[in-house]
Coordinates of C-alpha atoms and ligand atoms in Angstrom, one line a residue:
M44 CA 8.6 -5.4 -24.9
I45 CA 9.8 -1.8 -25.2
S46 CA 9.2 -1.9 -29.0
K47 CA 5.5 -2.9 -28.4
V48 CA 5.0 0.1 -26.1
E49 CA 6.7 2.3 -28.6
E50 CA 4.3 1.1 -31.3
A51 CA 1.3 1.7 -29.1
V52 CA 2.6 5.2 -28.3
Q53 CA 3.1 6.0 -32.0
L54 CA -0.4 4.8 -32.8
S55 CA -2.0 7.0 -30.1
D56 CA 0.1 9.9 -31.3
S57 CA -1.0 9.4 -34.9
M58 CA -4.7 9.3 -33.8
G59 CA -4.4 12.7 -32.1
A60 CA -4.2 11.8 -28.4
S61 CA -2.5 14.6 -26.3
V62 CA -1.4 12.4 -23.4
S63 CA -0.6 8.7 -23.1
A64 CA -0.3 6.9 -19.8
L65 CA 1.9 3.8 -19.5
G66 CA 0.1 2.4 -16.5
G67 CA 1.3 -1.1 -15.5
F68 CA 4.3 -0.6 -17.7
T69 CA 5.7 2.1 -15.5
S70 CA 8.8 0.2 -14.5
I71 CA 10.0 -0.3 -18.0
A72 CA 9.6 3.5 -18.6
D73 CA 12.2 4.3 -16.0
N74 CA 15.6 5.8 -17.0
A75 CA 16.8 5.1 -20.5
S76 CA 13.7 3.1 -21.5
G77 CA 11.5 5.9 -20.5
A78 CA 13.4 8.3 -22.8
I79 CA 13.0 5.9 -25.7
V80 CA 9.3 5.4 -25.2
A81 CA 8.7 9.1 -24.7
K82 CA 10.6 9.9 -27.9
A83 CA 8.3 7.6 -29.9
A84 CA 5.7 10.3 -29.8
S85 CA 6.2 13.5 -31.8
K86 CA 3.5 15.7 -30.3
M87 CA 1.8 13.6 -27.6
R88 CA 3.1 13.6 -24.0
V89 CA 3.8 10.4 -22.2
T90 CA 3.3 9.9 -18.5
N91 CA 3.9 6.8 -16.3
G92 CA 0.7 7.3 -14.3
T93 CA 2.4 6.9 -10.9
A94 CA 1.2 10.3 -9.5
A95 CA -2.5 9.7 -9.8
T96 CA -2.2 6.0 -8.8
S97 CA -0.4 7.1 -5.6
I98 CA -2.8 10.0 -5.0
M99 CA -5.9 7.7 -5.2
T100 CA -4.1 5.2 -3.0
V101 CA -3.5 7.8 -0.3
E102 CA -6.9 9.4 -0.6
G103 CA -8.6 6.0 -0.4
I104 CA -6.7 5.1 2.8
K105 CA -7.5 8.5 4.4
K106 CA -11.2 8.0 3.6
L107 CA -11.3 4.4 4.9
C108 CA -9.5 5.6 8.1
D109 CA -12.3 8.1 8.6
E110 CA -15.0 5.4 8.0
T111 CA -13.4 2.9 10.4
G112 CA -12.0 5.1 13.1
I113 CA -8.3 4.3 12.5
E114 CA -6.1 7.1 13.5
L115 CA -3.3 7.5 10.9
A116 CA -1.0 9.1 13.4
E117 CA -1.3 6.1 15.7
S118 CA -1.1 3.4 13.1
T119 CA 1.5 1.1 11.5
I120 CA 1.6 1.1 7.7
S121 CA 3.5 -1.5 5.7
I122 CA 4.2 -0.8 2.1
I123 CA 5.0 -4.1 0.3
G124 CA 7.1 -3.3 -2.8
A125 CA 8.1 0.2 -1.5
T126 CA 11.1 0.4 -3.8
G127 CA 8.9 0.8 -6.9
S128 CA 7.5 3.9 -8.4
V129 CA 4.1 3.9 -6.6
G130 CA 5.6 2.5 -3.4
R131 CA 8.1 5.3 -3.1
T132 CA 5.5 8.0 -3.7
C133 CA 3.2 6.5 -1.1
A134 CA 6.1 6.1 1.4
T135 CA 7.0 9.8 0.9
Y136 CA 3.4 10.8 1.7
F137 CA 3.1 8.7 4.9
R138 CA 6.6 9.3 6.1
N139 CA 5.7 11.8 8.8
R140 CA 2.1 11.1 9.2
V141 CA 2.0 7.6 10.9
K142 CA 3.5 6.1 14.0
K143 CA 5.5 3.4 12.2
L144 CA 6.2 2.8 8.5
I145 CA 7.5 -0.6 7.4
L146 CA 9.0 -0.6 3.9
T147 CA 9.7 -3.8 2.1
G148 CA 11.5 -4.7 -1.1
R149 CA 13.3 -7.7 -2.6
N150 CA 16.5 -5.9 -3.0
S151 CA 18.1 -4.5 0.1
T152 CA 20.5 -2.3 -1.9
K153 CA 17.6 -0.6 -3.5
L154 CA 15.8 -0.2 -0.2
N155 CA 18.9 1.4 1.3
H156 CA 19.3 3.6 -1.8
F157 CA 15.8 5.1 -1.6
F158 CA 15.2 5.1 2.2
G159 CA 18.5 4.4 3.9
D160 CA 19.0 8.0 4.9
W161 CA 15.5 8.6 6.1
P162 CA 15.8 9.7 9.6
I163 CA 14.0 8.2 12.5
T164 CA 11.8 11.2 13.0
E165 CA 10.0 12.3 16.1
N166 CA 6.7 11.1 14.7
T167 CA 7.5 8.1 12.5
L168 CA 9.7 5.1 13.1
I169 CA 10.9 3.8 9.7
E170 CA 11.8 0.1 9.3
L171 CA 13.3 -1.4 6.1
T172 CA 13.0 -5.2 5.5
S173 CA 12.9 -7.9 2.9
Q174 CA 10.5 -9.9 5.0
N175 CA 7.1 -9.3 3.5
Q176 CA 5.3 -11.7 5.9
Y177 CA 6.6 -9.9 8.9
A178 CA 5.5 -6.5 7.5
I179 CA 2.1 -7.9 6.6
A180 CA 1.4 -9.3 10.1
E181 CA 2.5 -6.2 11.9
A182 CA 0.5 -3.5 10.2
D183 CA -2.9 -1.8 10.7
I184 CA -2.8 -0.8 7.1
V185 CA -1.0 -2.8 4.3
I186 CA -0.4 -1.3 0.9
F187 CA 0.6 -3.8 -1.9
V188 CA 2.4 -2.2 -4.8
T189 CA 4.6 -4.9 -6.1
S190 CA 5.1 -6.0 -9.7
S191 CA 4.9 -9.7 -8.5
T192 CA 3.0 -11.9 -11.0
K193 CA 2.1 -14.3 -8.2
T194 CA -0.1 -13.6 -5.1
L195 CA 2.0 -12.9 -2.1
C196 CA -0.4 -13.7 0.7
S197 CA -4.0 -14.5 1.6
E198 CA -6.5 -13.2 4.2
E199 CA -5.2 -15.4 7.0
D200 CA -2.0 -13.3 7.1
F201 CA -3.5 -10.0 8.4
K202 CA -4.2 -8.9 11.9
P203 CA -7.8 -8.3 13.0
G204 CA -9.0 -4.9 12.0
A205 CA -6.5 -4.6 9.1
I206 CA -7.1 -2.4 6.1
V207 CA -5.5 -4.0 3.0
C208 CA -5.1 -1.8 -0.1
D209 CA -4.0 -4.0 -3.1
V210 CA -2.8 -1.7 -5.9
G211 CA -0.8 -4.4 -7.7
F212 CA -2.0 -5.8 -11.0
P213 CA -2.2 -8.7 -11.2
K214 CA -3.5 -8.7 -7.6
N215 CA -0.9 -9.3 -4.9
V216 CA -3.5 -10.7 -2.4
T217 CA -5.7 -13.6 -3.2
T218 CA -9.4 -13.0 -2.4
A219 CA -10.4 -16.6 -3.5
N220 CA -11.8 -17.5 -0.1
L221 CA -12.7 -14.3 1.7
N222 CA -14.1 -15.7 5.0
R223 CA -13.0 -13.0 7.3
D224 CA -15.3 -10.1 8.2
D225 CA -12.8 -8.4 10.5
I226 CA -10.6 -7.0 7.7
V227 CA -11.1 -5.0 4.5
I228 CA -9.2 -6.1 1.3
Y229 CA -9.9 -3.8 -1.6
A230 CA -8.5 -2.9 -5.0
G231 CA -6.7 0.4 -4.5
G232 CA -5.1 3.1 -6.7
L233 CA -8.3 3.3 -8.7
A234 CA -10.4 6.3 -9.5
Q235 CA -14.1 6.7 -10.1
P236 CA -14.4 8.9 -13.2
P237 CA -17.1 11.4 -13.9
G238 CA -19.8 9.8 -16.0
E239 CA -20.5 6.2 -16.8
M240 CA -18.0 3.7 -18.3
K241 CA -18.5 0.1 -19.5
H242 CA -15.3 -1.8 -19.4
A243 CA -14.8 -3.9 -16.3
D244 CA -14.5 -7.3 -18.1
L245 CA -11.9 -5.9 -20.4
W246 CA -9.7 -4.3 -17.8
G247 CA -9.9 -6.8 -15.0
L248 CA -11.5 -4.3 -12.6
P249 CA -14.1 -5.1 -9.9
S250 CA -16.7 -2.7 -11.4
N251 CA -17.6 -0.5 -14.3
N252 CA -17.5 2.7 -12.4
M253 CA -13.7 2.7 -11.8
I254 CA -10.6 3.0 -13.9
Y255 CA -6.9 2.6 -13.1
G256 CA -5.3 5.6 -11.5
C257 CA -2.8 5.8 -14.3
F258 CA -5.6 6.1 -16.9
A259 CA -7.2 8.8 -14.8
E260 CA -3.9 10.7 -14.7
A261 CA -3.7 10.9 -18.5
I262 CA -7.3 12.0 -18.8
A263 CA -7.0 14.6 -16.0
V264 CA -3.7 16.0 -17.4
A265 CA -5.2 16.3 -20.8
M266 CA -8.4 18.0 -19.5
E267 CA -6.4 20.4 -17.4
G268 CA -3.7 21.0 -20.0
C269 CA -1.0 20.7 -17.3
F270 CA 1.3 18.8 -19.6
E271 CA 4.4 19.6 -17.6
C272 CA 3.1 17.2 -15.0
C273 CA 3.9 14.1 -17.2
S274 CA 6.4 11.9 -15.5
S275 CA 8.7 9.2 -16.8
D276 CA 11.7 9.5 -14.6
S277 CA 12.8 7.0 -11.9
E278 CA 13.3 9.5 -9.1
N279 CA 10.7 10.7 -6.8
I280 CA 7.9 12.9 -8.3
P281 CA 8.2 16.5 -7.1
I282 CA 5.5 17.5 -4.7
E283 CA 4.4 20.4 -6.9
K284 CA 3.6 17.9 -9.7
L285 CA 1.6 15.7 -7.3
R286 CA -0.3 18.8 -6.1
K287 CA -1.2 19.8 -9.7
I288 CA -2.3 16.3 -10.7
K289 CA -4.4 16.0 -7.5
H290 CA -6.0 19.3 -8.3
A291 CA -6.7 18.3 -11.9
L292 CA -8.2 14.9 -10.8
F293 CA -10.7 16.4 -8.3
K294 CA -11.5 19.4 -10.4
H295 CA -12.6 17.2 -13.3
G296 CA -14.7 15.0 -11.1
F297 CA -12.6 11.9 -10.3
I298 CA -13.2 10.6 -6.9
V299 CA -12.3 7.6 -4.6
P300 CA -14.4 4.7 -5.8
P301 CA -16.3 2.3 -3.5
F302 CA -14.1 -0.1 -1.5
M303 CA -14.4 -3.5 -3.1
N304 CA -12.6 -6.5 -4.6
M305 CA -13.6 -9.0 -7.2
R306 CA -15.9 -10.8 -4.7
K307 CA -17.2 -8.2 -2.2
V308 CA -18.4 -4.6 -2.0
Y309 CA -17.7 -3.3 1.5
T310 CA -20.5 -1.3 3.2
T311 CA -21.0 0.7 6.4
V312 CA -21.8 -2.6 8.3
D313 CA -18.3 -3.8 7.5
F314 CA -16.8 -0.5 8.5
E315 CA -18.7 -0.5 11.8
N316 CA -17.3 -4.0 12.5
I317 CA -13.7 -2.7 12.0
K318 CA -14.5 0.3 14.1
D319 CA -15.4 -2.0 17.0
I320 CA -12.2 -3.9 16.7
V321 CA -10.2 -0.7 16.5
R322 CA -12.0 0.6 19.6
K323 CA -11.3 -2.7 21.5
N324 CA -7.6 -2.6 20.5
K325 CA -7.3 0.9 21.8
M326 CA -8.6 -0.1 25.2
R327 CA -6.1 -2.9 25.6
Ligands
LIG588 N1 -3.9 0.8 -9.8 C1 -3.3 1.4 -10.8 O1 -3.8 2.4 -11.4 C2 -2.0 1.1 -11.2 C3 -1.2 1.9 -12.0 C4 0.0 1.6 -12.2 C5 0.5 0.4 -11.7 N2 -0.2 -0.4 -11.0 C6 0.3 -1.6 -10.4 O2 0.9 -1.3 -9.2 C7 2.1 -2.1 -9.0 C8 3.3 -1.2 -8.8 O3 3.5 -0.4 -9.9 P1 4.8 0.4 -10.1 O4 4.6 1.2 -11.3 O5 5.2 1.1 -8.8 O6 5.9 -0.8 -10.4 P2 7.4 -0.8 -10.2 O7 8.0 0.5 -10.3 O8 7.9 -1.9 -11.2 O9 7.6 -1.3 -8.8 C9 7.3 -2.6 -8.3 C10 8.2 -2.9 -7.1 O10 7.7 -4.2 -6.6 C11 8.9 -4.8 -6.1 N3 8.6 -6.3 -6.0 C12 8.4 -7.2 -6.9 N4 8.1 -8.4 -6.3 C13 8.2 -8.2 -5.0 C14 8.0 -9.0 -3.8 N5 7.8 -10.3 -4.0 N6 8.2 -8.5 -2.6 C15 8.5 -7.1 -2.5 N7 8.7 -6.3 -3.5 C16 8.5 -6.8 -4.7 C17 9.9 -4.5 -7.2 O11 11.2 -4.8 -6.7 P3 12.4 -5.2 -7.6 O12 13.2 -4.0 -7.8 O13 13.1 -6.2 -6.7 O14 11.9 -5.8 -8.9 C18 9.6 -3.1 -7.5 O15 10.4 -2.2 -6.7 C19 2.2 -3.0 -10.3 O16 1.6 -4.2 -10.0 C20 1.4 -2.2 -11.3 O17 0.8 -3.1 -12.3 C21 -1.4 -0.1 -10.7

């Protein structure tokens, strides 16, 4: 597998690309493998795309909270697959901004390695668990960032009014039936690029006017020339790098795309519905 990525990196390098993003192959570019892949390019920089994917995930959730009246500071967020690259970056962002953060992973040693010493702060209660179903059922906002090749749940598993951001590829949540109008399930971590693109069928995305956050990262880094922002390490991305990539993304016209999945585009009618549920929940 690594040799195929190396080959692709060498090809892009020879064609004159200045940055290559590894996207869904992030996990194999951690640690020693990351160094091997990055060395395959002589001039081109290699980045894992985690930063922009996480930034677009967070920005999408903030926007949707505004649309639906969910107060982040009062909410419970569950991150399913928090031990991964995107999961850790999102967890770091939400750490002191929500009421409760539930972080799941298959491997409890990893969970403890990354989050075991996170204090129970004044603002946020942190819970670590390997029970995805528990975390899914508890949360107002659920972020899926696992590398699972199978879907992990369906729409019945969420509580009324839930916002479900599915960053995973292949998708972690099945939208095969989609009968509920009291939740929002959308493909997250994506960016709407400036200008028009025609590719949705090829890349498995819900629409033409969106690309994977990791692709957006490579483009924005190249346009801005902030090559020092490229990441291929397994530790947390420094906040300064995240700031620079966010700046580059928005400066060059990338925005949060419409909230949608393969079967539905959400509109203000859907958001008003959620708003009503959130309002009723608050009065209880
Ligand atoms: N939207 C985008 O632009 C974009 C960009 C990059 C990546 N992605 C997708 O986003 C997802 C996360 O990417 P990543 O780079 O953060 O991957 P990663 O570093 O490999 O992390 C994935 C994490 O998911 C965990 N996991 C796997 N199955 C699980 C399960 N059943 N329950 C709980 N945790 C589980 C893994 O834990 P273990 O350690 O136990 O394996 C791992 O920590 C992937 O599906 C990737 O394809 C999307």
